[in-house]
Amino acid sequence: MEARQVSSSLADNQDLVIEVLSRLPIKSLVRFMSVSQEWSALIKSSRFIAIHQKHLQRLNPNLCLLYGRSVRHTYTKPHKISLLGKEDTHLVALDLPERVQQDSNDKLIHIAGSSHGLVCLHPLYTSKNNPLYTWEEEIVVWNPATRKHRCLPPPLAFKGEKESTGDRPLLGFVFINDDAAEYKVVRISHSMDHDADGKFTYLTQVFTRSENSWREVKSCVPPGDYDFESHSSITSNGVLYCLASTKSVRYVFSFNLQDEVVHNMPMPPRYSHFPSHEFYGHQLFTWENSAAFLTYDEGQYVLWVMKKASGTQMPTWNWTAQITIKNLIQIPGVGSRQVEAFPLWGGGGDLYLFVKRHVKAGQDLVTYDRAKTKPRKLFELATGSIYRQVVDYMQSLVSVF
């Protein structure tokens, strides 16, 4: 039998190598990057990342990140972000960037968005150099799978006036070009004081990965007296949505990160004039690539889905009551303990997560499966923590830089 020499060059066997490596977990691939510059370049290439991501999606199609904060100041790491799969019965704790955990007892963290394996964290913290109650902030883009993160440069400052420190800036995060791994962050804030007409001035700015700098979007949000409920914000299909209000009306604010255009959309009719305290526990979700609003009324949750009306020159939207979720409190095994449920996440249009807080004992994570039309208790959450937010997540090798 004639012996044949097999080439050791990666270029000669690249398709085979990609087929094998693309089925490995990210943790192994990170180690293989140190084998050689050639291997590192292959694993970092956009072609390989796309192939590997497809395999990951088939294995774990419904992942999410759950953020919780400890109510006890004795913990050295009070902020927790954990990984949860659709069929999981426990949370997998992730290591937050050290920059985010530093001085974490004074911080409030919001997940501004998650896309293509990257997560945008927005920690705000009390300034140690200022005795007044003011906020300082960081904006961090983080890949939980590779454990890499990037701290974005400080945002632009207001010209000739001070920015409000009483309200959290509104933040959105999205990918705008898959091939170039180009992502964009939008930040919207307002001035500390009213102008002569009793209106605030708003500053809208965007950051893109390739430019590595902030750019002002002029004449985006006109002067006014809008109140953005930034904790309610979501980003879906490249659009940032947020519950907002004036003194007389409530609406959904949206900013399209692709064309940088703002639209104000009305709430479902019966909810457009409710006072703010009546929206406690309500939340924006996405449902089949559309914005959706989950309301609580008369002991049941109703999911309203927003659709853009066709055949009109000016954009108009219609709301439809799509899903009604009943009997969320009556979960087998809970007993007669007094509880209250808060929506956390709507994933994939079929699965919804709620946290059930018992007045005197702990919390339960509850799932509502639309196909089965009934709630189910997943597991008990750790005591001493309050879980505030859940976002969709997919693992990837995409670089933060």
Coordinates of C-alpha atoms in Angstrom, one line a residue:
M1 CA 0.0 0.0 0.0
E2 CA 1.4 3.4 -1.0
A3 CA 1.8 5.8 1.9
R4 CA 0.5 9.3 1.4
Q5 CA 1.7 12.3 3.3
V6 CA -1.1 14.4 4.8
S7 CA -0.6 18.1 4.7
S8 CA -0.3 19.7 8.1
S9 CA -1.3 23.1 6.7
L10 CA -4.6 24.4 8.1
A11 CA -5.4 26.0 4.7
D12 CA -5.3 22.6 3.0
N13 CA -7.8 21.1 5.5
Q14 CA -9.8 24.2 6.5
D15 CA -13.2 22.9 5.7
L16 CA -12.7 19.7 7.8
V17 CA -11.2 21.7 10.6
I18 CA -14.1 24.1 10.6
E19 CA -16.6 21.2 10.6
V20 CA -14.9 19.7 13.7
L21 CA -14.2 22.9 15.6
S22 CA -17.7 24.4 15.0
R23 CA -19.2 21.7 17.1
L24 CA -17.1 22.5 20.2
P25 CA -18.1 24.6 23.1
I26 CA -16.8 28.2 23.3
K27 CA -14.7 27.4 26.4
S28 CA -12.7 24.9 24.4
L29 CA -12.3 27.2 21.4
V30 CA -11.0 30.0 23.5
R31 CA -8.2 27.6 24.6
F32 CA -7.5 26.5 21.0
M33 CA -6.9 30.2 20.0
S34 CA -3.5 29.9 21.7
V35 CA -2.4 27.0 19.5
S36 CA -1.2 29.3 16.8
Q37 CA -1.9 32.6 15.1
E38 CA -3.4 30.6 12.2
W39 CA -5.9 28.8 14.5
S40 CA -6.7 32.1 16.3
A41 CA -7.4 33.9 13.0
L42 CA -9.7 31.0 11.9
I43 CA -11.7 30.9 15.1
K44 CA -12.1 34.7 15.1
S45 CA -13.2 34.9 11.4
S46 CA -16.8 35.9 10.6
R47 CA -17.3 32.8 8.6
F48 CA -16.4 30.5 11.5
I49 CA -18.3 32.5 14.0
A50 CA -21.5 32.3 11.9
I51 CA -21.2 28.5 11.4
H52 CA -20.5 27.9 15.1
Q53 CA -23.4 30.1 16.1
K54 CA -25.8 28.0 14.0
H55 CA -24.7 24.9 15.9
L56 CA -25.2 26.6 19.2
Q57 CA -28.7 27.8 18.3
R58 CA -29.7 24.2 17.4
L59 CA -28.4 23.0 20.8
N60 CA -29.7 25.9 22.9
P61 CA -32.5 27.7 21.1
N62 CA -34.1 29.4 24.1
L63 CA -31.5 30.9 26.4
C64 CA -31.9 34.0 28.6
L65 CA -30.0 35.9 31.2
L66 CA -31.6 36.7 34.6
Y67 CA -30.4 39.6 36.6
G68 CA -30.8 39.8 40.4
R69 CA -29.6 42.0 43.2
S70 CA -29.0 41.1 46.8
V71 CA -30.9 43.1 49.4
R72 CA -28.1 42.3 51.9
H73 CA -25.1 44.6 52.0
T74 CA -22.9 41.9 53.4
Y75 CA -22.3 40.2 50.1
T76 CA -19.0 41.0 48.3
K77 CA -20.7 40.4 44.9
P78 CA -24.4 41.5 45.4
H79 CA -25.1 41.6 41.6
K80 CA -25.9 38.4 39.9
I81 CA -26.4 37.6 36.2
S82 CA -27.3 33.9 35.6
L83 CA -27.9 31.8 32.5
L84 CA -31.2 30.0 32.2
G85 CA -32.4 27.5 29.5
K86 CA -36.0 26.7 28.6
E87 CA -35.9 23.3 30.3
D88 CA -33.4 24.1 33.1
T89 CA -34.2 23.6 36.8
H90 CA -31.4 25.8 38.1
L91 CA -29.5 29.0 37.3
V92 CA -25.9 29.0 36.1
A93 CA -24.1 32.0 37.7
L94 CA -21.9 34.0 35.4
D95 CA -18.8 36.0 36.4
L96 CA -19.5 39.7 35.8
P97 CA -16.7 41.9 34.6
E98 CA -14.6 43.0 37.6
R99 CA -15.2 46.6 36.6
V100 CA -18.9 46.2 37.0
Q101 CA -18.6 44.5 40.4
Q102 CA -16.4 47.1 41.9
D103 CA -18.2 49.3 44.5
S104 CA -21.2 47.2 43.6
N105 CA -23.2 47.9 46.7
D106 CA -23.8 51.4 45.5
K107 CA -24.7 50.4 42.0
L108 CA -27.9 49.8 40.1
I109 CA -27.4 47.7 37.0
H110 CA -29.6 47.6 33.9
I111 CA -29.2 45.3 30.9
A112 CA -29.7 47.7 28.0
G113 CA -29.8 44.9 25.4
S114 CA -28.5 41.6 24.2
S115 CA -27.7 40.7 20.6
H116 CA -25.4 38.2 18.8
G117 CA -23.9 37.0 22.1
L118 CA -23.0 40.5 23.4
V119 CA -24.7 42.1 26.3
C120 CA -24.8 45.8 27.1
L121 CA -24.6 46.6 30.8
H122 CA -25.5 50.0 32.2
P123 CA -24.3 50.3 35.8
L124 CA -25.1 53.6 37.6
Y125 CA -23.6 54.3 41.0
T126 CA -23.6 56.9 43.6
S127 CA -20.6 59.3 43.3
K128 CA -18.2 59.1 46.3
N129 CA -16.8 62.5 45.5
N130 CA -20.1 64.3 45.7
P131 CA -22.2 64.5 48.9
L132 CA -25.3 65.1 46.9
Y133 CA -27.4 62.2 45.5
T134 CA -26.0 62.2 42.0
W135 CA -25.2 59.4 39.6
E136 CA -22.1 58.5 37.6
E137 CA -22.3 55.8 35.0
E138 CA -20.4 53.3 32.9
I139 CA -21.5 51.6 29.7
V140 CA -20.0 48.1 29.2
V141 CA -20.3 45.7 26.3
W142 CA -19.7 42.2 27.5
N143 CA -19.5 38.7 26.0
P144 CA -20.4 36.3 28.9
A145 CA -19.2 33.3 26.9
T146 CA -15.7 34.5 26.2
R147 CA -15.5 36.6 29.4
K148 CA -14.3 39.6 27.4
H149 CA -15.7 43.1 28.0
R150 CA -15.2 46.6 26.8
C151 CA -15.9 49.9 28.6
L152 CA -17.2 52.5 26.3
P153 CA -15.8 56.1 26.3
P154 CA -17.7 58.7 28.4
P155 CA -20.8 60.0 26.6
L156 CA -21.0 63.5 25.2
A157 CA -21.9 66.3 27.7
F158 CA -24.7 68.8 27.5
K159 CA -23.6 72.1 26.0
G160 CA -24.1 75.1 28.3
E161 CA -26.2 73.2 30.9
K162 CA -26.1 70.3 33.2
E163 CA -27.6 66.8 32.6
S164 CA -30.3 65.6 34.9
T165 CA -28.9 63.1 37.5
G166 CA -32.3 62.2 38.9
D167 CA -33.4 60.0 36.0
R168 CA -31.6 57.1 34.5
P169 CA -30.6 57.8 30.9
L170 CA -32.5 55.8 28.3
L171 CA -30.2 53.2 26.6
G172 CA -30.6 50.8 23.7
F173 CA -28.2 48.3 22.1
V174 CA -28.4 46.5 18.7
F175 CA -26.3 44.9 15.9
I176 CA -26.6 46.8 12.6
N177 CA -24.2 44.7 10.5
D178 CA -23.7 41.0 11.1
D179 CA -20.8 40.5 8.8
A180 CA -18.7 43.3 10.3
A181 CA -19.9 42.7 13.9
E182 CA -21.0 46.3 14.0
Y183 CA -23.1 47.2 17.0
K184 CA -24.7 50.5 18.0
V185 CA -25.6 52.0 21.4
V186 CA -28.1 54.9 21.7
R187 CA -28.2 57.1 24.8
I188 CA -31.0 59.6 25.5
S189 CA -30.9 62.0 28.4
H190 CA -32.4 65.4 29.4
S191 CA -31.2 68.6 31.0
M192 CA -31.5 69.2 34.7
D193 CA -33.5 72.4 34.4
H194 CA -36.5 73.5 32.4
D195 CA -36.0 76.2 29.7
A196 CA -38.0 79.5 29.7
D197 CA -41.0 77.6 28.2
G198 CA -41.0 75.0 31.0
K199 CA -39.5 72.3 28.8
F200 CA -36.5 70.0 29.1
T201 CA -33.7 69.8 26.5
Y202 CA -32.9 66.3 25.3
L203 CA -29.6 64.9 24.1
T204 CA -29.6 61.9 21.8
Q205 CA -26.3 60.3 20.9
V206 CA -25.1 57.1 19.4
F207 CA -21.9 55.0 19.7
T208 CA -20.8 52.6 17.0
R209 CA -18.1 49.9 17.4
S210 CA -16.1 50.9 14.3
E211 CA -16.0 54.6 15.1
N212 CA -15.3 54.1 18.8
S213 CA -16.9 57.4 19.7
W214 CA -20.2 59.1 20.4
R215 CA -22.1 61.2 17.9
E216 CA -25.0 63.5 18.5
V217 CA -28.2 62.9 16.6
K218 CA -29.5 66.4 16.2
S219 CA -33.2 67.4 16.3
C220 CA -34.1 63.8 17.4
V221 CA -36.2 64.4 20.5
P222 CA -37.6 67.9 20.6
P223 CA -37.7 69.9 23.8
G224 CA -40.6 68.9 26.1
D225 CA -41.5 67.4 29.5
Y226 CA -41.4 63.7 28.7
D227 CA -40.9 61.1 31.4
F228 CA -39.1 58.0 30.1
E229 CA -39.5 54.9 32.2
S230 CA -36.0 53.6 31.3
H231 CA -36.4 50.4 33.4
S232 CA -39.2 49.3 31.0
S233 CA -37.1 49.6 27.8
I234 CA -36.6 46.8 25.4
T235 CA -34.8 46.5 22.0
S236 CA -36.4 44.4 19.3
N237 CA -35.6 44.2 15.6
G238 CA -33.3 47.2 15.8
V239 CA -35.8 49.4 17.6
L240 CA -35.6 50.7 21.1
Y241 CA -39.0 50.8 22.9
C242 CA -39.8 52.5 26.2
L243 CA -42.9 53.4 28.2
A244 CA -43.2 57.2 28.4
S245 CA -45.6 59.8 29.6
T246 CA -46.4 63.5 29.8
K247 CA -48.5 65.1 32.5
S248 CA -51.7 64.1 30.6
V249 CA -51.0 61.0 28.5
R250 CA -49.0 57.8 28.4
Y251 CA -47.5 56.3 25.2
V252 CA -44.8 54.1 23.8
F253 CA -41.6 55.9 22.7
S254 CA -39.5 54.2 20.0
F255 CA -36.2 55.0 18.5
N256 CA -35.1 53.1 15.3
L257 CA -31.4 52.4 15.7
Q258 CA -31.1 51.7 12.0
D259 CA -32.3 55.0 10.5
E260 CA -32.3 57.0 13.8
V261 CA -35.9 58.1 13.6
V262 CA -38.3 58.6 16.6
H263 CA -41.9 57.6 16.7
N264 CA -44.4 58.1 19.6
M265 CA -47.1 55.4 19.6
P266 CA -50.3 55.5 21.6
M267 CA -51.0 53.0 24.4
P268 CA -54.1 50.7 24.2
P269 CA -57.0 53.1 24.6
R270 CA -58.0 52.2 28.2
Y271 CA -54.4 52.6 29.4
S272 CA -53.4 55.9 27.9
H273 CA -54.5 58.1 30.8
F274 CA -53.8 55.9 33.8
P275 CA -51.6 57.4 36.5
S276 CA -48.1 56.1 36.9
H277 CA -48.7 54.0 40.0
E278 CA -51.3 51.9 38.2
F279 CA -48.6 50.6 35.8
Y280 CA -46.7 48.9 38.6
G281 CA -45.7 45.4 37.4
H282 CA -46.6 46.1 33.8
Q283 CA -43.9 45.6 31.1
L284 CA -43.0 45.8 27.5
F285 CA -42.2 42.5 25.7
T286 CA -41.7 41.4 22.1
W287 CA -44.2 39.0 20.5
E288 CA -43.5 37.6 17.0
N289 CA -41.1 40.5 16.2
S290 CA -43.6 43.1 17.3
A291 CA -43.7 45.3 20.4
A292 CA -46.1 44.0 23.1
F293 CA -47.5 45.5 26.4
L294 CA -48.4 43.2 29.3
T295 CA -51.0 44.6 31.6
Y296 CA -52.5 43.4 34.8
D297 CA -56.3 44.0 35.2
E298 CA -58.9 42.3 37.3
G299 CA -56.7 39.4 38.4
Q300 CA -55.3 38.5 35.0
Y301 CA -52.6 39.5 32.6
V302 CA -53.4 40.6 29.1
L303 CA -50.7 40.8 26.3
W304 CA -51.5 43.6 23.9
V305 CA -49.6 43.4 20.6
M306 CA -48.9 46.4 18.4
K307 CA -49.1 46.2 14.6
K308 CA -48.3 48.9 12.1
A309 CA -51.3 49.7 10.0
S310 CA -50.8 49.1 6.2
G311 CA -51.8 51.3 3.4
T312 CA -51.3 54.6 5.3
Q313 CA -48.8 57.4 4.5
M314 CA -48.2 58.4 8.1
P315 CA -47.3 55.5 10.5
T316 CA -50.3 54.4 12.6
W317 CA -50.5 51.5 15.0
N318 CA -53.3 49.2 16.2
W319 CA -53.3 47.2 19.5
T320 CA -54.8 43.8 19.7
A321 CA -55.4 41.8 23.0
Q322 CA -53.5 38.7 21.9
I323 CA -53.1 36.5 25.0
T324 CA -54.9 36.3 28.4
I325 CA -53.0 34.7 31.3
K326 CA -55.2 33.6 34.1
N327 CA -54.7 31.8 37.4
L328 CA -51.1 32.8 37.6
I329 CA -51.1 32.9 41.4
Q330 CA -52.7 29.5 41.8
I331 CA -49.7 27.3 41.4
P332 CA -49.7 23.7 42.8
G333 CA -47.5 23.5 46.0
V334 CA -47.7 27.2 46.8
G335 CA -50.5 26.8 49.3
S336 CA -52.3 29.7 50.8
R337 CA -49.3 32.0 51.3
Q338 CA -50.0 35.6 50.1
V339 CA -48.1 36.2 46.8
E340 CA -47.7 38.7 44.1
A341 CA -46.4 38.0 40.5
F342 CA -44.2 40.3 38.4
P343 CA -43.5 39.7 34.7
L344 CA -39.9 39.3 33.8
W345 CA -39.6 38.0 30.3
G346 CA -41.4 37.0 27.1
G347 CA -39.2 34.6 25.1
G348 CA -39.9 33.4 21.6
G349 CA -43.6 34.3 21.7
D350 CA -44.5 31.1 23.6
L351 CA -42.7 31.1 26.9
Y352 CA -43.1 33.8 29.6
L353 CA -41.3 34.0 32.9
F354 CA -42.7 35.5 36.1
V355 CA -41.3 35.9 39.5
K356 CA -43.7 35.2 42.4
R357 CA -42.7 37.0 45.5
H358 CA -44.1 35.5 48.7
V359 CA -44.8 38.2 51.3
K360 CA -43.2 36.2 54.1
A361 CA -41.0 33.6 52.4
G362 CA -38.8 33.7 49.3
Q363 CA -39.5 33.8 45.6
D364 CA -40.5 31.3 42.9
L365 CA -39.6 31.4 39.2
V366 CA -42.8 30.6 37.2
T367 CA -43.1 29.8 33.5
Y368 CA -46.2 30.3 31.5
D369 CA -46.3 28.2 28.3
R370 CA -48.8 29.7 25.8
A371 CA -49.2 26.3 24.0
K372 CA -50.2 24.6 27.3
T373 CA -52.1 27.7 28.5
K374 CA -51.2 27.2 32.2
P375 CA -48.5 28.3 34.6
R376 CA -45.8 26.0 36.1
K377 CA -43.4 26.5 38.9
L378 CA -39.8 26.0 37.8
F379 CA -37.9 26.3 41.1
E380 CA -37.4 28.4 44.1
L381 CA -35.0 31.3 43.8
A382 CA -32.3 32.1 46.3
T383 CA -33.5 34.1 49.3
G384 CA -32.1 37.5 50.0
S385 CA -32.1 38.5 46.3
I386 CA -34.6 40.5 44.2
Y387 CA -34.8 39.4 40.5
R388 CA -35.5 42.4 38.3
Q389 CA -34.8 41.7 34.6
V390 CA -34.5 38.9 32.1
V391 CA -33.3 39.3 28.5
D392 CA -33.0 36.9 25.5
Y393 CA -29.5 35.6 25.0
M394 CA -27.5 33.5 22.5
Q395 CA -23.9 32.4 23.0
S396 CA -21.3 33.4 20.4
L397 CA -17.7 34.1 19.8
V398 CA -18.4 37.7 18.6
S399 CA -15.7 40.1 19.8
V400 CA -16.6 43.2 21.8
F401 CA -13.8 45.1 20.2

